[in-house]
mmCIF file of C-alpha atoms in Angstrom:
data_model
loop_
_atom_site.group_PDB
_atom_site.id
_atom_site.type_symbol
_atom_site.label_atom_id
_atom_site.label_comp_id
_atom_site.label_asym_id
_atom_site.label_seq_id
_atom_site.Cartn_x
_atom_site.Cartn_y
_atom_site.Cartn_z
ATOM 1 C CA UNK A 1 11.825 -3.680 25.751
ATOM 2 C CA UNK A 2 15.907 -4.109 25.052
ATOM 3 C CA UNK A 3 14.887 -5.041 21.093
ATOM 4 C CA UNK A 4 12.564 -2.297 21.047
ATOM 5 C CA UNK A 5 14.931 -0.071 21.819
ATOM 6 C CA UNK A 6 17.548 -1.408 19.475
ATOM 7 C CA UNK A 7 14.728 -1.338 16.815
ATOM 8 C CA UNK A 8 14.062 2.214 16.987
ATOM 9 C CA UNK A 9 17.874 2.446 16.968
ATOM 10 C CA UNK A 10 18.771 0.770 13.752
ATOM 11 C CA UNK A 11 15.730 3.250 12.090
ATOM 12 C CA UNK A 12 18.195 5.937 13.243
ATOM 13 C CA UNK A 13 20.949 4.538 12.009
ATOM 14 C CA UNK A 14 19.548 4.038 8.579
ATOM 15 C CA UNK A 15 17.719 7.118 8.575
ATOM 16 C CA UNK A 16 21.405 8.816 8.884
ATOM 17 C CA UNK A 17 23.106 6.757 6.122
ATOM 18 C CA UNK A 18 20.333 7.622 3.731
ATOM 19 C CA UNK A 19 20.146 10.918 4.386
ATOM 20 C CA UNK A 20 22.833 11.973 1.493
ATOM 21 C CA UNK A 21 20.335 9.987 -0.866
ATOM 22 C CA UNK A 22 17.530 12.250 -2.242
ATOM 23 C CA UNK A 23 15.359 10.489 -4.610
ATOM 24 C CA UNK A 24 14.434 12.200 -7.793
ATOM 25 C CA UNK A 25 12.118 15.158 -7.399
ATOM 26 C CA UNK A 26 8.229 15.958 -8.777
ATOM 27 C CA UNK A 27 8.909 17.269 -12.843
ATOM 28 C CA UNK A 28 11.904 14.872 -12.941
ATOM 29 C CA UNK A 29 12.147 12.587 -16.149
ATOM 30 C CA UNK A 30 11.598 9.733 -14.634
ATOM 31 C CA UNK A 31 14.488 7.169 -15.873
ATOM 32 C CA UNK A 32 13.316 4.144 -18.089
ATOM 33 C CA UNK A 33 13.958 0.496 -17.236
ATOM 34 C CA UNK A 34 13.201 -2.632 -18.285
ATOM 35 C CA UNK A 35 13.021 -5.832 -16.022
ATOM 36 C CA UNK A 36 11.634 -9.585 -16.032
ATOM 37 C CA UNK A 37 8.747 -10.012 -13.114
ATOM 38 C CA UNK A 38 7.912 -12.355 -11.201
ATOM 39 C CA UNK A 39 5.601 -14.263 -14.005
ATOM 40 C CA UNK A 40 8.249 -14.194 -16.543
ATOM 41 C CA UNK A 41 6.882 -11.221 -18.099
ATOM 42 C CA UNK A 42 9.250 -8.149 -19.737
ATOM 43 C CA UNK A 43 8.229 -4.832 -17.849
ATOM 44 C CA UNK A 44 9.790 -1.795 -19.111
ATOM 45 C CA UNK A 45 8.471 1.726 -17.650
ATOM 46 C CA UNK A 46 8.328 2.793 -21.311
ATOM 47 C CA UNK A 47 5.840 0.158 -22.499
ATOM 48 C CA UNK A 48 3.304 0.298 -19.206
ATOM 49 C CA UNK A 49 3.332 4.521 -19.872
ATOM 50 C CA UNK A 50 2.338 3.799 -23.637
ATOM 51 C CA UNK A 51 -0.974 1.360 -22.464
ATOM 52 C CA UNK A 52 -1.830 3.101 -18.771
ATOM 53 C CA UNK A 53 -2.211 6.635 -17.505
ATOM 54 C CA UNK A 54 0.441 6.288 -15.257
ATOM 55 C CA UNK A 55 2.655 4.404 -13.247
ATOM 56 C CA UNK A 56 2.848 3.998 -9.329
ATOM 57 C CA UNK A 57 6.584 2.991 -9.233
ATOM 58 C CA UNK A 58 7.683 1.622 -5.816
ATOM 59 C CA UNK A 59 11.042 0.339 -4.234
ATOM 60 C CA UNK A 60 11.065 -1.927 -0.713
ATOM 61 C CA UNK A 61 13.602 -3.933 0.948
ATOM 62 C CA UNK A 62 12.535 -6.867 1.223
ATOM 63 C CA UNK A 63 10.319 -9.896 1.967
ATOM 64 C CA UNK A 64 12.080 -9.626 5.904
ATOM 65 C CA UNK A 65 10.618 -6.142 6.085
ATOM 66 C CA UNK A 66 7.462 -5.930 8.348
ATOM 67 C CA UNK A 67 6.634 -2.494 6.843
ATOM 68 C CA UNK A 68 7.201 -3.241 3.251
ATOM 69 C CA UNK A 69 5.016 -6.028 3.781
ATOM 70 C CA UNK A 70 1.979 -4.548 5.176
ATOM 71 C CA UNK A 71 2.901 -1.721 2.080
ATOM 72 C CA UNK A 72 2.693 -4.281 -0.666
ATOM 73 C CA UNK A 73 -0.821 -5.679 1.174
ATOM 74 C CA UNK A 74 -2.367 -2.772 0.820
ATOM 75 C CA UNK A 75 -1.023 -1.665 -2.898
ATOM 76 C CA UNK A 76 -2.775 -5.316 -3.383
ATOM 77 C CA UNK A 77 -5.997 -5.129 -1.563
ATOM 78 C CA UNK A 78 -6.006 -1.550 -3.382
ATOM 79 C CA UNK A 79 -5.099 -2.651 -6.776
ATOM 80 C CA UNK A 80 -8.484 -2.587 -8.322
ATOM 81 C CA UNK A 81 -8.915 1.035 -7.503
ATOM 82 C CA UNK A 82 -5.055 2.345 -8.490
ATOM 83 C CA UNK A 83 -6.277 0.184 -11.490
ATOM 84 C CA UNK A 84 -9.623 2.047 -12.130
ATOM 85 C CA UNK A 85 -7.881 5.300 -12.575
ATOM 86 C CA UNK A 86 -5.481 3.544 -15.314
ATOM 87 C CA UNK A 87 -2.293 3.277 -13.216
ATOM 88 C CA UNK A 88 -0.258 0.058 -13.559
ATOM 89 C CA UNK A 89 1.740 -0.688 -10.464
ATOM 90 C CA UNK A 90 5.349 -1.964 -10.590
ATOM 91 C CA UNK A 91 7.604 -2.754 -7.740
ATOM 92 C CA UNK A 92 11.828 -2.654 -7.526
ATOM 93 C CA UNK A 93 13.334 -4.714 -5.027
ATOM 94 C CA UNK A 94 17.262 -6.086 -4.981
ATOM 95 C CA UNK A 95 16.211 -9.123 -3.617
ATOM 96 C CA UNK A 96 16.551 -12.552 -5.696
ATOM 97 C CA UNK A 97 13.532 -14.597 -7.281
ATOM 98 C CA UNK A 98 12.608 -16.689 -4.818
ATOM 99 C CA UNK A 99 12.187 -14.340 -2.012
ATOM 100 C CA UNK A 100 9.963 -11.972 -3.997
ATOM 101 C CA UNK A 101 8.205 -15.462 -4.271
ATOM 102 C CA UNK A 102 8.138 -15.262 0.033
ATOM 103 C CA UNK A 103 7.022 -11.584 -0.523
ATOM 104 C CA UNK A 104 3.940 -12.452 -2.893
ATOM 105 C CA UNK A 105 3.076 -15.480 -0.669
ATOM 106 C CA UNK A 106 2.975 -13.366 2.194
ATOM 107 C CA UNK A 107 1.005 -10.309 0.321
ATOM 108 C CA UNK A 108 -1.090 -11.881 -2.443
ATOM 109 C CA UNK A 109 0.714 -9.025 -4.407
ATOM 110 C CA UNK A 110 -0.770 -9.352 -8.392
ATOM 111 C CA UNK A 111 1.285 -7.091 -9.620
ATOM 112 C CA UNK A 112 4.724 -6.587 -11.164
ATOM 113 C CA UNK A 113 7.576 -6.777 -9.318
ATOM 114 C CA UNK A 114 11.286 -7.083 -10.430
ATOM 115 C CA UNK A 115 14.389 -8.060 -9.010
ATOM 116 C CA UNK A 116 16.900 -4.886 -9.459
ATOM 117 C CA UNK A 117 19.693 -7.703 -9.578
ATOM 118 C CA UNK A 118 22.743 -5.134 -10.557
ATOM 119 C CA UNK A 119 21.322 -1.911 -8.176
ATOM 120 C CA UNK A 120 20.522 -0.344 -11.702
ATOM 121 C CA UNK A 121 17.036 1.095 -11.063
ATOM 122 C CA UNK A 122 17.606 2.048 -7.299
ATOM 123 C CA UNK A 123 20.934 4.021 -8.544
ATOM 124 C CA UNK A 124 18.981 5.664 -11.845
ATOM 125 C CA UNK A 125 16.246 6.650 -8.945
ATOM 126 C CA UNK A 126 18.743 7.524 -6.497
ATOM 127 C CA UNK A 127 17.277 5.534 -3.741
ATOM 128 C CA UNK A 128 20.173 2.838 -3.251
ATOM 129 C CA UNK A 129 22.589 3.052 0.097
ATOM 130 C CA UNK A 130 24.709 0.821 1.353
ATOM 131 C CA UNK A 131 24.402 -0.478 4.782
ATOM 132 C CA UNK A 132 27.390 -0.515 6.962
ATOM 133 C CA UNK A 133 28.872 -3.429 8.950
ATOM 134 C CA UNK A 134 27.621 -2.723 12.093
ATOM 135 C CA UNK A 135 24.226 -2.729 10.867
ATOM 136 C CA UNK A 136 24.050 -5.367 8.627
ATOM 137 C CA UNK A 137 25.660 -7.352 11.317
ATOM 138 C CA UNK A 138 22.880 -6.085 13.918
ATOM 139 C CA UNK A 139 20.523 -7.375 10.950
ATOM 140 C CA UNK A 140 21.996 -10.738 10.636
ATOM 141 C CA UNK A 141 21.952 -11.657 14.303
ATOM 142 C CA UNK A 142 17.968 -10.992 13.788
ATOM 143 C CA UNK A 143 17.846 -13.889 11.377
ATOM 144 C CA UNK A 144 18.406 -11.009 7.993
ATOM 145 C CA UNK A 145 21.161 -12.181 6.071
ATOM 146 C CA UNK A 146 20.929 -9.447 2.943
ATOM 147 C CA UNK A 147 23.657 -11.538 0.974
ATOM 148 C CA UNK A 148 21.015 -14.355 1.147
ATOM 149 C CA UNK A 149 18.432 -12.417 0.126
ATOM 150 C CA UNK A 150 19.757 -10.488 -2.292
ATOM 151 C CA UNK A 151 21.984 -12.806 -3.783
ATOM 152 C CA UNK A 152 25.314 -10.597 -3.867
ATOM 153 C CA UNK A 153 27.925 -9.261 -0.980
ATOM 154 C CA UNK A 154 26.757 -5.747 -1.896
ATOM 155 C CA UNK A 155 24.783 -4.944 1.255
ATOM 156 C CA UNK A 156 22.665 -2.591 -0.912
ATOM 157 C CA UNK A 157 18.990 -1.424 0.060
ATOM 158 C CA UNK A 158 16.586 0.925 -1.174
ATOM 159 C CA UNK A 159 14.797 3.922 0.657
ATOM 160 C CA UNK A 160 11.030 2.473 0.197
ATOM 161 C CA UNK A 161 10.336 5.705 -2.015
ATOM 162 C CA UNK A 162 7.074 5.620 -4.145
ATOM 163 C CA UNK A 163 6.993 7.595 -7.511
ATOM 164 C CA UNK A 164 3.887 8.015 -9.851
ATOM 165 C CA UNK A 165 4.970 9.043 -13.315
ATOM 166 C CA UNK A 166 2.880 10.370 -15.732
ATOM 167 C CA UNK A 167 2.121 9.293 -19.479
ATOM 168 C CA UNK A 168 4.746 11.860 -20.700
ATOM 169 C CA UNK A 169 7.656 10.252 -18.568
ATOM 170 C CA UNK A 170 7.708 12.931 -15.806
ATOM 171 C CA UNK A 171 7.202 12.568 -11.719
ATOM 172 C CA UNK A 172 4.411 13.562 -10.759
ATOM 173 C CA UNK A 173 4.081 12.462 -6.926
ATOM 174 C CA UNK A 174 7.312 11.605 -4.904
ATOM 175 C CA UNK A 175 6.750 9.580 -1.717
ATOM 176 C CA UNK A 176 10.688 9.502 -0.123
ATOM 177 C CA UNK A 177 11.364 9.323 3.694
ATOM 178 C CA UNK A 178 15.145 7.725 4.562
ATOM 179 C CA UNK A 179 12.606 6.192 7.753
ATOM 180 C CA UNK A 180 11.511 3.037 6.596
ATOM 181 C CA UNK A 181 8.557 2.425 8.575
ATOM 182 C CA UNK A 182 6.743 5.927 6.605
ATOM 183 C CA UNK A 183 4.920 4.855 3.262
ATOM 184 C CA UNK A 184 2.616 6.411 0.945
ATOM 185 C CA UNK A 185 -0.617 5.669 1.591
ATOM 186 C CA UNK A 186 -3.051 4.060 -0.492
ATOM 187 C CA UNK A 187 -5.518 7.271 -0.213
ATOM 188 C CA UNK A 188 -2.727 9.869 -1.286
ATOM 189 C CA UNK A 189 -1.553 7.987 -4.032
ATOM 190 C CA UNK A 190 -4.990 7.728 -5.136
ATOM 191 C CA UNK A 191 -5.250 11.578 -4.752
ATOM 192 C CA UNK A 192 -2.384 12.162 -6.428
ATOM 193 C CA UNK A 193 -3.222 9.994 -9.527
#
């Protein structure tokens, strides 16, 4: 009961420090980037708009995260239909190589995902905050050491916000809730696409 309640306490907590973040909007140009995934492979946003439909952008926290876990599952177990209507799915975390490896072991996840090593894509999305002390000590004493995981003293996390962007570089769909444990669903996205 006592971490329950300190659970649903720490989603308030981040749900207030995020709040001055707002994501980029629907009709937005979505900013271009360019990262190495998990396989080695050179993703830019640019390149996957010029040979798919569009692109079902998403960022998560990490491979800790319970909800961006069961997230990535079902992008995965959903992948051949976000596939069939020509989207190619990409997703932004800050945390280092080998713990996207623990996220991919965990979800199966196929697709691209790239560490945002210098914050560059959260900030040009405007999803990145910074967790205070309190928290990320509150984090820490649950076995989540973000300097671990993310390979810096930076503290920095990313609203889980999902974006689909069109072939002509705008947002079309914007998925962006401060509360991390509220995703886009497979279904919308697919209605949206």
């Amino acid at each position: 009961m006592k971490r329950i309640i300190l659970f649903t306490a720490l989603v308030v907590v981040l749900s207030l420090q995020t709040k001055a973040q707002k994501g980029l909007k629907e009709g937005d140009k979505a900013p271009m980037f360019s990262g190495v995934d998990q396989n080695g492979k050179t993703v830019s946003l640019k390149s996957a708009l010029k040979a798919h439909h569009s692109v079902v952008l998403f960022f998560y926290r990490g491979q800790w995260c319970p909800y961006c876990n069961k997230h990535i599952k079902e992008l995965q177990d959903s992948l051949s239909l976000l596939s069939g209507k020509d989207a190619y799915v990409i997703g932004v975390t800050p945390e280092t190589k080998e713990n996207i490896d623990k996220t991919i072991k965990k979800t199966s996840a196929g697709f691209s995902i790239l560490q945002d090593k210098d914050d560059e894509i959260m900030k040009a999305y405007n999803v990145n905050f910074m967790m205070d002390e309190a928290t990320f000590t509150k984090y820490k004493g649950y076995g989540i050491n973000l300097e671990d995981n993310n390979g810096n003293t930076r503290h920095t996390l990313p609203v889980p916000a999902t974006y689909i962007i069109d072939r002509s570089g705008k947002i079309k769909y914007v998925h962006f809730d401060p509360n991390y444990q509220k995703r886009a669903s497979v279904k919308l996205l697919l209605s949206k696409l």
